[in-house]
Amino acid sequence: MREDIKEVLLDEEKINEKVKELGRKISEDYKGKDLLLVGILKGSVVFMGNLLKYIDVPCSIDFMSVSSYGNNTSTSGVVKVRKDLDTDVKGKDILIVEDIIDSGITLKYLMGHIKERRPNSVEIITMLNKPERRKVDMNVKYTGFTVPDYFLVGYGLDYAEKYRNLPYVGILKDEIYQ
Ligand code: IMP
Ligand code: MG
Protein backbone atom coordinates (compact mmCIF):
# COMPACT_ATOMS: atom_id res chain seq x y z
CA MET A 1 0.00 0.00 0.00
CA ARG A 2 2.85 2.38 0.80
CA GLU A 3 3.76 2.63 -2.90
CA ASP A 4 0.36 4.26 -3.59
CA ILE A 5 1.14 7.09 -1.16
CA LYS A 6 2.83 10.24 -2.45
CA GLU A 7 3.65 11.62 0.98
CA VAL A 8 2.95 10.91 4.64
CA LEU A 9 1.24 14.07 5.89
CA LEU A 10 0.69 13.08 9.53
CA ASP A 11 2.50 10.20 11.17
CA GLU A 12 1.14 8.02 13.95
CA GLU A 13 3.03 9.76 16.73
CA LYS A 14 1.86 13.22 15.71
CA ILE A 15 -1.75 12.04 15.44
CA ASN A 16 -1.56 10.34 18.85
CA GLU A 17 -0.28 13.48 20.55
CA LYS A 18 -3.16 15.45 19.09
CA VAL A 19 -5.76 12.85 19.99
CA LYS A 20 -4.56 12.86 23.62
CA GLU A 21 -4.80 16.66 23.73
CA LEU A 22 -8.33 16.57 22.29
CA GLY A 23 -9.36 13.88 24.81
CA ARG A 24 -8.14 16.07 27.65
CA LYS A 25 -10.05 19.11 26.36
CA ILE A 26 -13.26 17.13 25.94
CA SER A 27 -12.91 15.70 29.46
CA GLU A 28 -12.73 19.22 30.86
CA ASP A 29 -15.50 20.68 28.74
CA TYR A 30 -17.96 17.83 29.35
CA LYS A 31 -17.53 17.43 33.11
CA GLY A 32 -20.98 16.86 34.63
CA LYS A 33 -22.65 16.54 31.22
CA ASP A 34 -24.36 13.59 29.59
CA LEU A 35 -21.88 13.04 26.77
CA LEU A 36 -22.75 10.89 23.77
CA LEU A 37 -20.14 10.48 21.05
CA VAL A 38 -21.66 9.80 17.65
CA GLY A 39 -19.18 8.36 15.17
CA ILE A 40 -19.92 8.68 11.48
CA LEU A 41 -19.21 5.37 9.80
CA LYS A 42 -16.94 4.22 8.51
CA GLY A 43 -14.22 6.83 8.30
CA SER A 44 -14.33 7.88 11.95
CA VAL A 45 -13.76 4.46 13.54
CA VAL A 46 -9.99 4.69 14.00
CA PHE A 47 -10.11 8.24 15.34
CA MET A 48 -13.11 7.46 17.57
CA GLY A 49 -11.51 4.32 19.01
CA ASN A 50 -8.34 6.20 19.83
CA LEU A 51 -10.09 9.31 21.17
CA LEU A 52 -12.31 7.28 23.52
CA LYS A 53 -9.30 6.05 25.46
CA TYR A 54 -8.34 9.61 26.39
CA ILE A 55 -11.76 10.78 27.58
CA ASP A 56 -12.04 10.29 31.32
CA VAL A 57 -15.57 11.49 31.99
CA PRO A 58 -18.56 9.13 31.71
CA CYS A 59 -19.75 8.87 28.11
CA SER A 60 -21.62 6.57 25.80
CA ILE A 61 -21.15 5.97 22.09
CA ASP A 62 -23.31 5.44 19.07
CA PHE A 63 -22.81 5.40 15.31
CA MET A 64 -24.55 6.65 12.22
CA SER A 65 -23.93 5.72 8.66
CA VAL A 66 -24.77 8.03 5.80
CA SER A 67 -24.05 7.91 2.14
CA SER A 68 -23.67 10.89 -0.08
CA TYR A 69 -24.13 10.47 -3.76
CA GLY A 70 -21.32 11.82 -5.82
CA ASN A 71 -18.23 10.55 -7.52
CA ASN A 72 -15.51 8.84 -5.53
CA THR A 73 -13.66 11.90 -4.38
CA SER A 74 -16.32 14.56 -3.79
CA THR A 75 -19.80 14.93 -2.32
CA SER A 76 -22.86 15.71 -4.45
CA GLY A 77 -25.00 17.17 -1.69
CA VAL A 78 -27.61 14.43 -1.51
CA VAL A 79 -27.31 12.59 1.79
CA LYS A 80 -29.09 9.38 2.79
CA VAL A 81 -29.18 7.84 6.28
CA ARG A 82 -28.22 4.15 6.09
CA LYS A 83 -27.92 3.49 9.80
CA ASP A 84 -29.60 5.75 12.30
CA LEU A 85 -28.87 6.24 16.02
CA ASP A 86 -29.87 3.49 18.46
CA THR A 87 -29.88 5.94 21.37
CA ASP A 88 -32.59 8.34 22.48
CA VAL A 89 -30.64 11.58 22.38
CA LYS A 90 -33.14 13.77 24.21
CA GLY A 91 -31.26 15.83 26.80
CA LYS A 92 -27.86 14.44 25.87
CA ASP A 93 -24.76 16.38 24.94
CA ILE A 94 -23.80 15.10 21.53
CA LEU A 95 -20.39 15.24 20.01
CA ILE A 96 -20.38 14.16 16.38
CA VAL A 97 -17.07 12.49 15.51
CA GLU A 98 -15.92 12.85 11.91
CA ASP A 99 -12.79 11.80 10.07
CA ILE A 100 -12.64 14.80 7.74
CA ILE A 101 -14.78 17.78 6.79
CA ASP A 102 -14.58 18.69 3.15
CA SER A 103 -17.59 20.53 1.64
CA GLY A 104 -19.36 20.21 4.98
CA ILE A 105 -22.56 19.05 3.27
CA THR A 106 -22.70 15.67 5.04
CA LEU A 107 -22.33 17.22 8.49
CA LYS A 108 -24.71 20.06 7.85
CA TYR A 109 -27.36 17.52 7.03
CA LEU A 110 -26.51 15.37 10.06
CA MET A 111 -26.63 18.31 12.45
CA GLY A 112 -30.17 19.08 11.32
CA HIS A 113 -31.18 15.44 11.59
CA ILE A 114 -29.85 15.11 15.15
CA LYS A 115 -31.11 18.51 16.37
CA GLU A 116 -34.68 17.53 15.48
CA ARG A 117 -34.52 14.96 18.30
CA ARG A 118 -33.94 17.62 20.92
CA PRO A 119 -30.57 16.82 22.47
CA ASN A 120 -29.23 19.28 25.03
CA SER A 121 -26.36 20.27 22.73
CA VAL A 122 -24.72 19.18 19.46
CA GLU A 123 -21.08 19.88 18.62
CA ILE A 124 -18.58 18.56 16.10
CA ILE A 125 -15.12 17.11 16.44
CA THR A 126 -13.15 16.27 13.32
CA MET A 127 -9.72 14.78 13.01
CA LEU A 128 -9.06 16.64 9.75
CA ASN A 129 -10.48 19.83 8.31
CA LYS A 130 -10.19 21.10 4.72
CA PRO A 131 -11.59 24.65 5.09
CA GLU A 132 -10.64 25.60 1.51
CA ARG A 133 -13.32 23.24 0.25
CA ARG A 134 -16.15 24.34 2.51
CA LYS A 135 -19.47 25.00 0.76
CA VAL A 136 -21.70 25.50 3.80
CA ASP A 137 -21.11 27.38 7.04
CA MET A 138 -20.69 25.43 10.24
CA ASN A 139 -19.20 25.70 13.68
CA VAL A 140 -16.57 23.04 14.41
CA LYS A 141 -15.77 22.83 18.12
CA TYR A 142 -12.64 20.66 17.92
CA THR A 143 -10.26 20.13 15.00
CA GLY A 144 -7.26 17.83 15.03
CA PHE A 145 -5.45 19.19 11.98
CA THR A 146 -6.23 21.69 9.26
CA VAL A 147 -5.07 20.12 6.01
CA PRO A 148 -4.55 21.32 2.43
CA ASP A 149 -6.80 20.24 -0.40
CA TYR A 150 -5.32 16.83 -1.28
CA PHE A 151 -7.12 13.53 -1.40
CA LEU A 152 -6.06 11.84 1.83
CA VAL A 153 -6.19 8.22 2.98
CA GLY A 154 -5.30 6.23 6.08
CA TYR A 155 -6.23 6.36 9.76
CA GLY A 156 -9.81 5.49 8.79
CA LEU A 157 -9.96 7.44 5.53
CA ASP A 158 -10.48 5.39 2.41
CA TYR A 159 -10.33 5.48 -1.32
CA ALA A 160 -12.76 2.90 -2.75
CA GLU A 161 -12.86 1.24 0.71
CA LYS A 162 -9.12 0.68 0.83
CA TYR A 163 -6.28 2.23 2.86
CA ARG A 164 -8.35 2.68 6.04
CA ASN A 165 -5.88 0.50 7.92
CA LEU A 166 -2.83 2.67 7.29
CA PRO A 167 -1.63 3.95 10.70
CA TYR A 168 -0.85 7.41 9.26
CA VAL A 169 -2.59 10.00 7.04
CA GLY A 170 -1.08 10.12 3.58
CA ILE A 171 -1.62 11.87 0.26
CA LEU A 172 -2.82 9.39 -2.33
CA LYS A 173 -0.92 9.47 -5.62
CA ASP A 174 -3.01 11.17 -8.33
CA GLU A 175 -2.69 8.27 -10.74
CA ILE A 176 -4.58 5.97 -8.33
CA TYR A 177 -7.85 7.88 -8.60
CA GLN A 178 -7.58 9.59 -11.96
P1 IMP B 1 -18.29 16.48 2.89
O1 IMP B 1 -19.75 16.25 2.99
O2 IMP B 1 -17.89 17.01 1.53
O3 IMP B 1 -17.72 17.33 4.00
O4 IMP B 1 -17.62 15.06 2.91
C1 IMP B 1 -17.11 14.49 4.03
C2 IMP B 1 -16.84 13.03 3.79
O5 IMP B 1 -16.21 12.82 2.52
C3 IMP B 1 -15.86 12.53 4.82
O6 IMP B 1 -16.51 12.04 5.96
C4 IMP B 1 -15.11 11.45 4.06
O7 IMP B 1 -15.81 10.24 4.15
C5 IMP B 1 -15.13 11.93 2.63
N1 IMP B 1 -13.88 12.65 2.29
C6 IMP B 1 -13.70 13.96 2.09
N2 IMP B 1 -12.42 14.27 1.79
C7 IMP B 1 -11.76 13.09 1.80
C8 IMP B 1 -10.38 12.72 1.59
O8 IMP B 1 -9.48 13.54 1.34
N3 IMP B 1 -10.11 11.39 1.70
C9 IMP B 1 -11.04 10.45 2.00
N4 IMP B 1 -12.32 10.74 2.22
C10 IMP B 1 -12.69 12.04 2.12
MG1 MG C 1 -16.93 10.03 6.43
XYZ file of C-alpha atoms and ligand atoms in Angstrom:
202
model
C 0.000 0.000 0.000
C 2.851 2.376 0.800
C 3.756 2.629 -2.897
C 0.358 4.265 -3.587
C 1.143 7.091 -1.161
C 2.828 10.244 -2.447
C 3.650 11.622 0.983
C 2.947 10.910 4.641
C 1.241 14.066 5.885
C 0.694 13.083 9.531
C 2.504 10.200 11.175
C 1.137 8.020 13.947
C 3.032 9.764 16.725
C 1.855 13.215 15.707
C -1.751 12.042 15.443
C -1.557 10.343 18.853
C -0.283 13.476 20.552
C -3.158 15.450 19.093
C -5.759 12.851 19.995
C -4.563 12.863 23.621
C -4.799 16.658 23.729
C -8.334 16.569 22.293
C -9.361 13.885 24.806
C -8.138 16.071 27.654
C -10.048 19.113 26.363
C -13.261 17.135 25.944
C -12.907 15.696 29.456
C -12.725 19.225 30.864
C -15.498 20.681 28.736
C -17.956 17.832 29.347
C -17.530 17.428 33.106
C -20.984 16.865 34.627
C -22.655 16.544 31.222
C -24.358 13.585 29.589
C -21.881 13.036 26.772
C -22.750 10.887 23.766
C -20.136 10.483 21.046
C -21.660 9.804 17.650
C -19.182 8.362 15.167
C -19.924 8.681 11.480
C -19.212 5.366 9.801
C -16.945 4.221 8.506
C -14.223 6.828 8.304
C -14.327 7.884 11.952
C -13.760 4.462 13.543
C -9.992 4.686 13.999
C -10.112 8.235 15.338
C -13.107 7.457 17.566
C -11.506 4.315 19.010
C -8.341 6.203 19.828
C -10.090 9.311 21.171
C -12.306 7.285 23.518
C -9.301 6.055 25.460
C -8.342 9.613 26.386
C -11.761 10.778 27.577
C -12.035 10.295 31.317
C -15.569 11.491 31.993
C -18.560 9.131 31.708
C -19.753 8.869 28.111
C -21.621 6.570 25.798
C -21.154 5.969 22.087
C -23.314 5.440 19.071
C -22.812 5.395 15.314
C -24.550 6.652 12.221
C -23.930 5.718 8.660
C -24.767 8.028 5.804
C -24.047 7.914 2.144
C -23.674 10.891 -0.078
C -24.131 10.465 -3.756
C -21.316 11.816 -5.820
C -18.227 10.551 -7.516
C -15.512 8.837 -5.525
C -13.659 11.902 -4.379
C -16.323 14.560 -3.790
C -19.803 14.934 -2.323
C -22.860 15.706 -4.451
C -25.003 17.173 -1.686
C -27.611 14.430 -1.514
C -27.305 12.591 1.791
C -29.091 9.383 2.788
C -29.180 7.837 6.278
C -28.223 4.145 6.089
C -27.922 3.489 9.804
C -29.605 5.748 12.303
C -28.874 6.239 16.016
C -29.874 3.494 18.465
C -29.877 5.942 21.372
C -32.589 8.335 22.478
C -30.639 11.580 22.383
C -33.140 13.771 24.209
C -31.255 15.834 26.803
C -27.863 14.442 25.866
C -24.761 16.382 24.937
C -23.803 15.100 21.531
C -20.387 15.242 20.013
C -20.384 14.163 16.377
C -17.074 12.493 15.511
C -15.919 12.852 11.906
C -12.788 11.797 10.074
C -12.642 14.797 7.739
C -14.781 17.781 6.786
C -14.582 18.692 3.145
C -17.588 20.528 1.636
C -19.362 20.205 4.978
C -22.558 19.051 3.274
C -22.698 15.670 5.040
C -22.329 17.224 8.488
C -24.712 20.060 7.853
C -27.362 17.518 7.031
C -26.513 15.365 10.061
C -26.627 18.308 12.446
C -30.167 19.082 11.321
C -31.175 15.444 11.587
C -29.848 15.112 15.154
C -31.112 18.506 16.373
C -34.677 17.528 15.485
C -34.520 14.960 18.296
C -33.935 17.618 20.920
C -30.574 16.819 22.466
C -29.232 19.283 25.030
C -26.359 20.266 22.727
C -24.719 19.183 19.464
C -21.083 19.879 18.623
C -18.582 18.563 16.104
C -15.120 17.108 16.439
C -13.153 16.267 13.321
C -9.718 14.782 13.009
C -9.062 16.643 9.746
C -10.478 19.826 8.313
C -10.187 21.102 4.724
C -11.591 24.649 5.092
C -10.645 25.601 1.512
C -13.320 23.235 0.251
C -16.149 24.341 2.515
C -19.474 24.998 0.760
C -21.699 25.497 3.803
C -21.115 27.375 7.044
C -20.685 25.426 10.236
C -19.203 25.700 13.676
C -16.574 23.038 14.406
C -15.775 22.831 18.123
C -12.638 20.665 17.925
C -10.263 20.130 15.003
C -7.260 17.833 15.027
C -5.451 19.188 11.979
C -6.232 21.689 9.259
C -5.074 20.123 6.007
C -4.553 21.324 2.432
C -6.803 20.236 -0.402
C -5.319 16.828 -1.283
C -7.119 13.531 -1.404
C -6.057 11.838 1.829
C -6.187 8.224 2.976
C -5.297 6.228 6.080
C -6.232 6.358 9.761
C -9.808 5.492 8.793
C -9.960 7.444 5.531
C -10.478 5.389 2.410
C -10.326 5.476 -1.317
C -12.761 2.897 -2.752
C -12.863 1.241 0.708
C -9.121 0.685 0.833
C -6.278 2.233 2.862
C -8.351 2.683 6.041
C -5.880 0.500 7.916
C -2.825 2.673 7.293
C -1.626 3.949 10.701
C -0.854 7.411 9.262
C -2.588 9.998 7.041
C -1.081 10.124 3.580
C -1.623 11.875 0.265
C -2.822 9.392 -2.328
C -0.925 9.467 -5.617
C -3.009 11.169 -8.328
C -2.689 8.269 -10.741
C -4.577 5.974 -8.335
C -7.847 7.883 -8.603
C -7.578 9.593 -11.960
P -18.288 16.477 2.890
O -19.747 16.252 2.993
O -17.895 17.012 1.526
O -17.722 17.331 4.003
O -17.619 15.063 2.908
C -17.111 14.489 4.033
C -16.842 13.033 3.795
O -16.206 12.824 2.522
C -15.857 12.526 4.821
O -16.511 12.036 5.965
C -15.114 11.453 4.060
O -15.808 10.237 4.148
C -15.132 11.932 2.631
N -13.883 12.646 2.286
C -13.699 13.957 2.085
N -12.424 14.267 1.789
C -11.762 13.086 1.804
C -10.382 12.716 1.591
O -9.476 13.540 1.339
N -10.107 11.388 1.703
C -11.038 10.449 2.005
N -12.320 10.744 2.224
C -12.687 12.043 2.124
Mg -16.930 10.025 6.429
